[in-house]
XYZ file of C-alpha atoms in Angstrom:
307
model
C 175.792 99.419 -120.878
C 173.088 101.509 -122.811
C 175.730 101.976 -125.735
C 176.769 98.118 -126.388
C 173.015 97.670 -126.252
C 172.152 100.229 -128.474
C 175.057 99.007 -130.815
C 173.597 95.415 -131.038
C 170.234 96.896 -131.681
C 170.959 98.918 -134.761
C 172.614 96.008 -135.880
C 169.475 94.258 -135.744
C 167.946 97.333 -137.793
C 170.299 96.994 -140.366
C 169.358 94.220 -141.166
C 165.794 94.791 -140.982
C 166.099 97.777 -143.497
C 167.674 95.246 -146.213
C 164.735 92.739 -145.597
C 162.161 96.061 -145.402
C 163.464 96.921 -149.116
C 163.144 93.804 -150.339
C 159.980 92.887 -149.260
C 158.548 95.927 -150.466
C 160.186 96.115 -154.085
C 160.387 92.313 -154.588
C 157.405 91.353 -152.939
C 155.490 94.387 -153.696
C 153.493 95.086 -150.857
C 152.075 98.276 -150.489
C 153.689 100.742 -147.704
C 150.070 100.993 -146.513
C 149.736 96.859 -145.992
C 153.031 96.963 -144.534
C 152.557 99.497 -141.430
C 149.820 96.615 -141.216
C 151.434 93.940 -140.332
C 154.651 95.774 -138.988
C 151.873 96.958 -136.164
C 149.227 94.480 -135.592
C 151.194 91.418 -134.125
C 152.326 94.647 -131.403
C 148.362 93.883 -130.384
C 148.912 90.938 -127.843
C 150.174 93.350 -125.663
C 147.311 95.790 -125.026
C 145.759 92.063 -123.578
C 148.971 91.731 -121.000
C 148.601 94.967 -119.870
C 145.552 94.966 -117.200
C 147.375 92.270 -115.760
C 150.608 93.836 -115.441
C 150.847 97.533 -115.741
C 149.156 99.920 -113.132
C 146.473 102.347 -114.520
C 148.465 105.661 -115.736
C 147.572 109.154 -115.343
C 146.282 112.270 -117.501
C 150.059 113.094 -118.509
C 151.097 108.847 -119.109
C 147.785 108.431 -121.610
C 148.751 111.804 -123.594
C 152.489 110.541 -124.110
C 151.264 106.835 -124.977
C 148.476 108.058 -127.424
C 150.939 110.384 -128.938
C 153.740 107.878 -129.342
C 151.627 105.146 -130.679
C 150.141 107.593 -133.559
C 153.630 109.283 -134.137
C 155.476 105.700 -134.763
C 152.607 104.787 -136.748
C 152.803 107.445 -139.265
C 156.650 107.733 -138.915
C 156.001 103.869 -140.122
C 153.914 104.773 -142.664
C 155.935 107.922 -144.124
C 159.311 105.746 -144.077
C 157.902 102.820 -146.104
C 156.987 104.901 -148.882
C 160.451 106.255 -148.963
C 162.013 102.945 -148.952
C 159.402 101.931 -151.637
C 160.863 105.362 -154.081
C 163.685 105.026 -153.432
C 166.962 102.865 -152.210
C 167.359 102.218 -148.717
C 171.147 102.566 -148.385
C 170.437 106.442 -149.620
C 167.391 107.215 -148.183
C 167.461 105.344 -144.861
C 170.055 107.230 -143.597
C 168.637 110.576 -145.124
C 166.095 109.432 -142.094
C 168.728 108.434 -139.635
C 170.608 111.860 -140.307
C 168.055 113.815 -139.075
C 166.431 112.318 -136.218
C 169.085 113.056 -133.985
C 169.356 116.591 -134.947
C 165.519 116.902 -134.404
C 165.367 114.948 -130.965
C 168.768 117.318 -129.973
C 165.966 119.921 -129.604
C 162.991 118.692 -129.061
C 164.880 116.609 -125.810
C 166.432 119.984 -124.624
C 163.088 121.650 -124.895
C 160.552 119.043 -123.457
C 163.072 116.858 -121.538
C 165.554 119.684 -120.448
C 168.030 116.770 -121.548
C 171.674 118.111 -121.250
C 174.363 117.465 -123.618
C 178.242 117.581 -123.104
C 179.880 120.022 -126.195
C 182.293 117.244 -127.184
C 179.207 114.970 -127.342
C 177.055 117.773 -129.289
C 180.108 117.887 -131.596
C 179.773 113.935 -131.751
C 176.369 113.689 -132.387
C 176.958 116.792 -135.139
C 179.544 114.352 -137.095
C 177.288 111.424 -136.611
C 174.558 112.905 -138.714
C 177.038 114.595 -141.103
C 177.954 111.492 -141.778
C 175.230 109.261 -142.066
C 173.832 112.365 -144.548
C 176.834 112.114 -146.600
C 175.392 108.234 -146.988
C 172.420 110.072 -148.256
C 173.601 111.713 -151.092
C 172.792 110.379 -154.688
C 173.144 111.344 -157.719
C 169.559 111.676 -160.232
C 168.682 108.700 -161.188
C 165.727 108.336 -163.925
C 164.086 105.726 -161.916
C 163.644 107.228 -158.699
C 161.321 110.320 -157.453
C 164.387 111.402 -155.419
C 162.695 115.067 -154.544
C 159.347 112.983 -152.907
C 161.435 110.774 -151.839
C 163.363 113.777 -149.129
C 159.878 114.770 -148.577
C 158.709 111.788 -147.461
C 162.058 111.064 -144.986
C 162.007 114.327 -143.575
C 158.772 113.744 -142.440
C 159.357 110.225 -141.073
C 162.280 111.829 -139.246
C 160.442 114.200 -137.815
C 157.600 111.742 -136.219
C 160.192 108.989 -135.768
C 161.698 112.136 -133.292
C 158.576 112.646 -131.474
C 158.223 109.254 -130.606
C 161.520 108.763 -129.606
C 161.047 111.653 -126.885
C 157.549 110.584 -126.105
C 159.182 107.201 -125.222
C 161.445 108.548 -123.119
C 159.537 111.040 -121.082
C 157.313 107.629 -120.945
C 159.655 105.590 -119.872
C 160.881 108.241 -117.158
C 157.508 108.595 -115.257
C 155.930 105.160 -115.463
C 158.709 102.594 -115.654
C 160.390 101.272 -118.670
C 157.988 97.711 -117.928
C 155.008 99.483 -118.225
C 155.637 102.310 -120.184
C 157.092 99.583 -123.002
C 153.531 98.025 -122.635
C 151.223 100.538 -122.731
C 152.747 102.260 -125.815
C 153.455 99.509 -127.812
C 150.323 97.629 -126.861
C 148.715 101.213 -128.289
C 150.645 100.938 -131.606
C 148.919 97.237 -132.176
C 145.822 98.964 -131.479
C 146.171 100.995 -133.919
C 147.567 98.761 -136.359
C 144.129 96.630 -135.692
C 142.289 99.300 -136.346
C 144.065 99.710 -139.762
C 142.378 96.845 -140.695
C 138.703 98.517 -140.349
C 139.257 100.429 -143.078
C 137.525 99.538 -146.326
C 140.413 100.677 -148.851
C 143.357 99.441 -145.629
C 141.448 96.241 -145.936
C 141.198 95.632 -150.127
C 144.394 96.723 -149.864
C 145.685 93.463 -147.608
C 142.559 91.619 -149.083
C 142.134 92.116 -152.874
C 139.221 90.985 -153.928
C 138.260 88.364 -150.940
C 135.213 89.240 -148.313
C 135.359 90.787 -144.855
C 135.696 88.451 -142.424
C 137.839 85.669 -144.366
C 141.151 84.284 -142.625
C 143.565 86.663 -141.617
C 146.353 84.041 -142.897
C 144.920 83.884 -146.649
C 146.233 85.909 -149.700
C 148.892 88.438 -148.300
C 150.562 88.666 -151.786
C 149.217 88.208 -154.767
C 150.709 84.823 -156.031
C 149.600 81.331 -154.787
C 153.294 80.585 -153.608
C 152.762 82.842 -150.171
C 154.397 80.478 -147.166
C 157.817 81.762 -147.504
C 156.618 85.309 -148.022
C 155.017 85.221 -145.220
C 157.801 83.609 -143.524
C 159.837 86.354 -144.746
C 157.694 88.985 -143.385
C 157.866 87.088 -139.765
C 161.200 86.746 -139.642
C 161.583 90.675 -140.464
C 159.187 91.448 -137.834
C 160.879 89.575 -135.087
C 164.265 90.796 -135.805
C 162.822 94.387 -136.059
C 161.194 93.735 -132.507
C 164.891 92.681 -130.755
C 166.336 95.594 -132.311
C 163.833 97.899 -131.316
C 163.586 96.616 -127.620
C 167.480 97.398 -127.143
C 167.258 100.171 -128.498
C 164.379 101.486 -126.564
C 165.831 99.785 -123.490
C 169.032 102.128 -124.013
C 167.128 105.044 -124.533
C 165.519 104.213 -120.673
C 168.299 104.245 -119.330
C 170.447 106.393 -121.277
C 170.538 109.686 -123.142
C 167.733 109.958 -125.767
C 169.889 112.046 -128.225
C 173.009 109.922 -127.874
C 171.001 106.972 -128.321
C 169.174 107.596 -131.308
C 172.759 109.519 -132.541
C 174.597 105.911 -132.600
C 171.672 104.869 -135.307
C 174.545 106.049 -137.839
C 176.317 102.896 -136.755
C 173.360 101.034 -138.512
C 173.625 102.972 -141.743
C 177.482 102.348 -141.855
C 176.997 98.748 -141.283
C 173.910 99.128 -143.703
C 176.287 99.797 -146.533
C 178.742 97.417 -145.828
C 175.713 94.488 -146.223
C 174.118 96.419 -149.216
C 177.785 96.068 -150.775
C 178.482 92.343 -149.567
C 174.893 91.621 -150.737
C 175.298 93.622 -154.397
C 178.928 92.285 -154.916
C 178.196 88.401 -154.308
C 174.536 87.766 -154.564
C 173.185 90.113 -156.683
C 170.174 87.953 -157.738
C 168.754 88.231 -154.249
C 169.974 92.224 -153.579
C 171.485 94.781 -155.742
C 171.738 98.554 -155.667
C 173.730 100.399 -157.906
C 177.008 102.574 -157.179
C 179.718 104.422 -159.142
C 183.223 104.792 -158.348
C 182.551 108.394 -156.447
C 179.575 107.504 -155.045
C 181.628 104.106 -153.372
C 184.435 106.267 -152.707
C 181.912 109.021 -150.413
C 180.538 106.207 -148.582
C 183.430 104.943 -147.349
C 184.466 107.937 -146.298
C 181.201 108.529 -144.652
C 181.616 105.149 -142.470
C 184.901 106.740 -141.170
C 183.502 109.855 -140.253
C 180.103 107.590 -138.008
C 183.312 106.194 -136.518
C 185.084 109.466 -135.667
C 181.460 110.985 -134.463
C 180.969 107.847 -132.006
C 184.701 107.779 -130.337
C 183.518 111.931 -129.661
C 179.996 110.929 -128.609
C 181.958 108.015 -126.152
């Protein structure tokens, strides 16, 4: 069950990595305003949870404030790499490496065990999602930021994924889904209490006005912000499945599949480039095409080992 779920939810992601891109080139919103209001609407939860969640312990409150601060920043760090550079390269720089990183950061904090054929799937997995990665120097890209900036996101991304999970494993996926979540709206609230966060999402308008005025800075906003909704919702199914498998499933296996979104990734980056450019478009050469397909049928070879 936790791998059809997990499936469906990087599906979602996919998606929500096209709309992420676009949003942040198109639109321009900063990365900064973004982790905003990718966090904030999370904040309705922290209000459900005295009425549903029992009061957790020493060990529940360190894994829920580190989660919340880890998936903020691994937000945060991600955006800006999506912002420098395109997503159908650089998000699955990010998805290459986070289940390498949670393979040992699970054995060592989760004493999570991992079949050899499965090890080997999870190995091809990232190999190929990296192979996604790869792209030649283009003048209008910081490509070498760029790896700095995913690595880094990878690297939190993996501490909240085992933070989750060690969550999820002593207080209930229910509550443990509350209470960390309902943590990262706190946060992203909290965002908004900073002078430069707040002229940031505000230019040039006083403390205190509307929360639905100027997001963008054109008069035309309603479908931007509808834009930004609809992101935001499809970013919370996917990440509930996913999260959901990882609660009942194997944290590195889960997060190991998220090569399945960066195969279907460049299958809707190509559909999108070849037939509505106007709305989409990343650029690729014959050799570049040519390793990406190949790199699709090596994320399906890694998943029939990892199955």
């Amino acid at each position: 069950m936790w791998f059809y779920l997990a499936l469906s939810g990087y599906a979602c992601l996919a998606v929500v990595s096209i709309l992420d891109k676009f949003i942040l080139s198109k639109e321009r919103v900063a990365p900064i305003v973004f982790v905003f209001y990718s966090s904030v609407f999370l904040l309705p939860l922290a209000f459900i949870i005295p009425w549903l969640a029992p009061q957790p312990g020493l060990r529940e409150w360190a894994l829920i404030f580190v989660g919340a601060l880890a998936f903020v920043a691994s937000l945060f760090l991600m955006y800006i790499t999506f912002e420098r550079s395109e997503v159908s390269h650089t998000g699955p720089l990010i998805g290459a490496l986070i289940p390498l990183f949670i393979l040992v950061l699970s054995s060592v904090f989760l004493g999570e065990e991992v079949l050899m054929t499965q090890i080997l799937g999870i190995i091809i997995l990232s190999a190929g999602t990296l192979l996604i990665s790869i792209q030649k120097k283009q003048p209008h890209h910081d490509w070498r930021t760029s790896i700095k900036f995913g690595v880094a996101s990878a690297a939190t991304f993996s501490i909240f994924h085992v933070t989750a999970k060690a969550l999820y494993t002593e207080f209930g996926f229910l509550h443990g889904f509350l209470f960390l979540w309902g943590f990262v709206g706190i946060i992203g609230f909290l965002l908004f209490f900073s002078r430069k966060v707040r002229l940031a999402i505000f230019p040039e308008q006083k403390f205190g006005q509307v929360i639905f005025g100027k997001i963008f800075h054109r008069s035309d906003d309603g479908h931007r912000l509808g834009l930004v909704a609809a992101d935001k919702i499809l970013g919370v199914v996917g990440a509930v499945l996913v999260q959901y498998s990882i609660s009942i499933g194997s944290v590195t296996k889960v997060n190991a599949l998220g090569g399945f979104q960066f195969a279907l990734l460049i299958i809707l980056v190509g559909a999108l480039t070849r037939f509505w450019p106007r709305v989409f478009r990343e650029h690729y050469q014959v050799g570049e095409l040519k390793r990406e397909l190949s790199a699709v049928f090596i994320i399906a070879v890694g998943i029939y080992f990892l199955i």
